[in-house]
Amino acid sequence: RPVQLCHPPKSVHIVNKILKAFKEGKKDSADFWIKMGKSFIYIRYIPIRDRNGNYMGTLEVEQDVAGIRELEGEKRLLDWK
């Protein structure tokens, strides 16, 4: 579905600017973050391109990163069980 339908009307003009930049090849991502209660939402728009670099569409990814922001120390791949 069109990405514009995922947003309130007051921000659709910004979404359209992002899509225009993707279509023109001027940008390869657009990142935003917002605090919503206890959640901290990271939003990334990524243009999808064919092998020739032609714009095909946009992927929008949202993730609550509140837990990630609190990480300390390290957890390595070899620690996975």
CSV table of C-alpha atoms in Angstrom, one decimal:
chain,number,residue,atom,x,y,z
A,1,ARG,CA,0.0,0.0,0.0
A,2,PRO,CA,1.2,3.6,-0.5
A,3,VAL,CA,3.4,4.7,2.3
A,4,GLN,CA,1.5,8.0,2.5
A,5,LEU,CA,-1.5,6.1,3.8
A,6,CYS,CA,0.6,5.1,6.9
A,7,HIS,CA,0.9,8.7,8.1
A,8,PRO,CA,-1.2,11.5,9.4
A,9,PRO,CA,-2.1,14.1,6.8
A,10,LYS,CA,0.1,16.7,8.5
A,11,SER,CA,3.3,14.7,7.7
A,12,VAL,CA,2.4,13.4,4.2
A,13,HIS,CA,4.2,16.3,2.5
A,14,ILE,CA,7.4,15.3,4.2
A,15,VAL,CA,6.9,11.7,3.1
A,16,ASN,CA,6.5,12.9,-0.4
A,17,LYS,CA,9.8,14.9,-0.2
A,18,ILE,CA,11.6,11.7,1.0
A,19,LEU,CA,10.1,9.7,-1.9
A,20,LYS,CA,11.1,12.3,-4.4
A,21,ALA,CA,14.7,12.3,-3.1
A,22,PHE,CA,14.7,8.5,-3.4
A,23,LYS,CA,13.3,8.6,-6.9
A,24,GLU,CA,15.9,11.2,-8.0
A,25,GLY,CA,18.7,9.1,-6.4
A,26,LYS,CA,19.7,11.9,-4.0
A,27,LYS,CA,19.2,9.8,-0.8
A,28,ASP,CA,19.6,6.2,0.2
A,29,SER,CA,17.8,6.3,3.5
A,30,ALA,CA,15.8,8.6,5.8
A,31,ASP,CA,15.9,8.0,9.6
A,32,PHE,CA,13.7,9.3,12.4
A,33,TRP,CA,13.0,8.5,16.0
A,34,ILE,CA,10.2,9.4,18.4
A,35,LYS,CA,9.4,8.7,22.0
A,36,MET,CA,6.0,7.2,22.6
A,37,GLY,CA,5.4,6.6,26.3
A,38,LYS,CA,7.9,4.0,27.4
A,39,SER,CA,8.7,3.1,23.8
A,40,PHE,CA,11.4,4.7,21.7
A,41,ILE,CA,10.5,4.1,18.1
A,42,TYR,CA,13.2,4.2,15.4
A,43,ILE,CA,11.9,4.6,11.9
A,44,ARG,CA,13.9,4.1,8.7
A,45,TYR,CA,12.8,4.6,5.1
A,46,ILE,CA,14.8,2.7,2.5
A,47,PRO,CA,14.5,2.9,-1.3
A,48,ILE,CA,14.2,-0.4,-3.1
A,49,ARG,CA,16.1,-0.3,-6.4
A,50,ASP,CA,16.6,-2.8,-9.2
A,51,ARG,CA,20.0,-4.0,-10.4
A,52,ASN,CA,20.4,-0.9,-12.5
A,53,GLY,CA,19.7,1.4,-9.6
A,54,ASN,CA,16.1,2.3,-10.8
A,55,TYR,CA,13.7,3.1,-8.0
A,56,MET,CA,11.0,0.5,-7.5
A,57,GLY,CA,9.5,1.4,-4.2
A,58,THR,CA,10.1,2.2,-0.5
A,59,LEU,CA,10.4,0.0,2.5
A,60,GLU,CA,9.5,1.6,5.9
A,61,VAL,CA,10.8,-0.2,9.0
A,62,GLU,CA,9.8,0.7,12.5
A,63,GLN,CA,11.3,-0.8,15.7
A,64,ASP,CA,11.0,-0.1,19.4
A,65,VAL,CA,14.6,0.3,20.4
A,66,ALA,CA,14.0,1.3,24.1
A,67,GLY,CA,15.6,-2.0,25.2
A,68,ILE,CA,18.6,-1.5,22.8
A,69,ARG,CA,19.3,1.9,24.3
A,70,GLU,CA,19.7,0.4,27.7
A,71,LEU,CA,22.3,-2.3,26.7
A,72,GLU,CA,25.6,-2.5,28.5
A,73,GLY,CA,28.6,-4.7,28.3
A,74,GLU,CA,28.6,-7.1,25.3
A,75,LYS,CA,26.9,-10.2,24.0
A,76,ARG,CA,29.0,-11.9,21.3
A,77,LEU,CA,27.9,-14.3,18.6
A,78,LEU,CA,29.7,-17.1,20.3
A,79,ASP,CA,27.6,-16.6,23.4
A,80,TRP,CA,24.4,-17.5,21.6
A,81,LYS,CA,22.6,-20.6,22.8
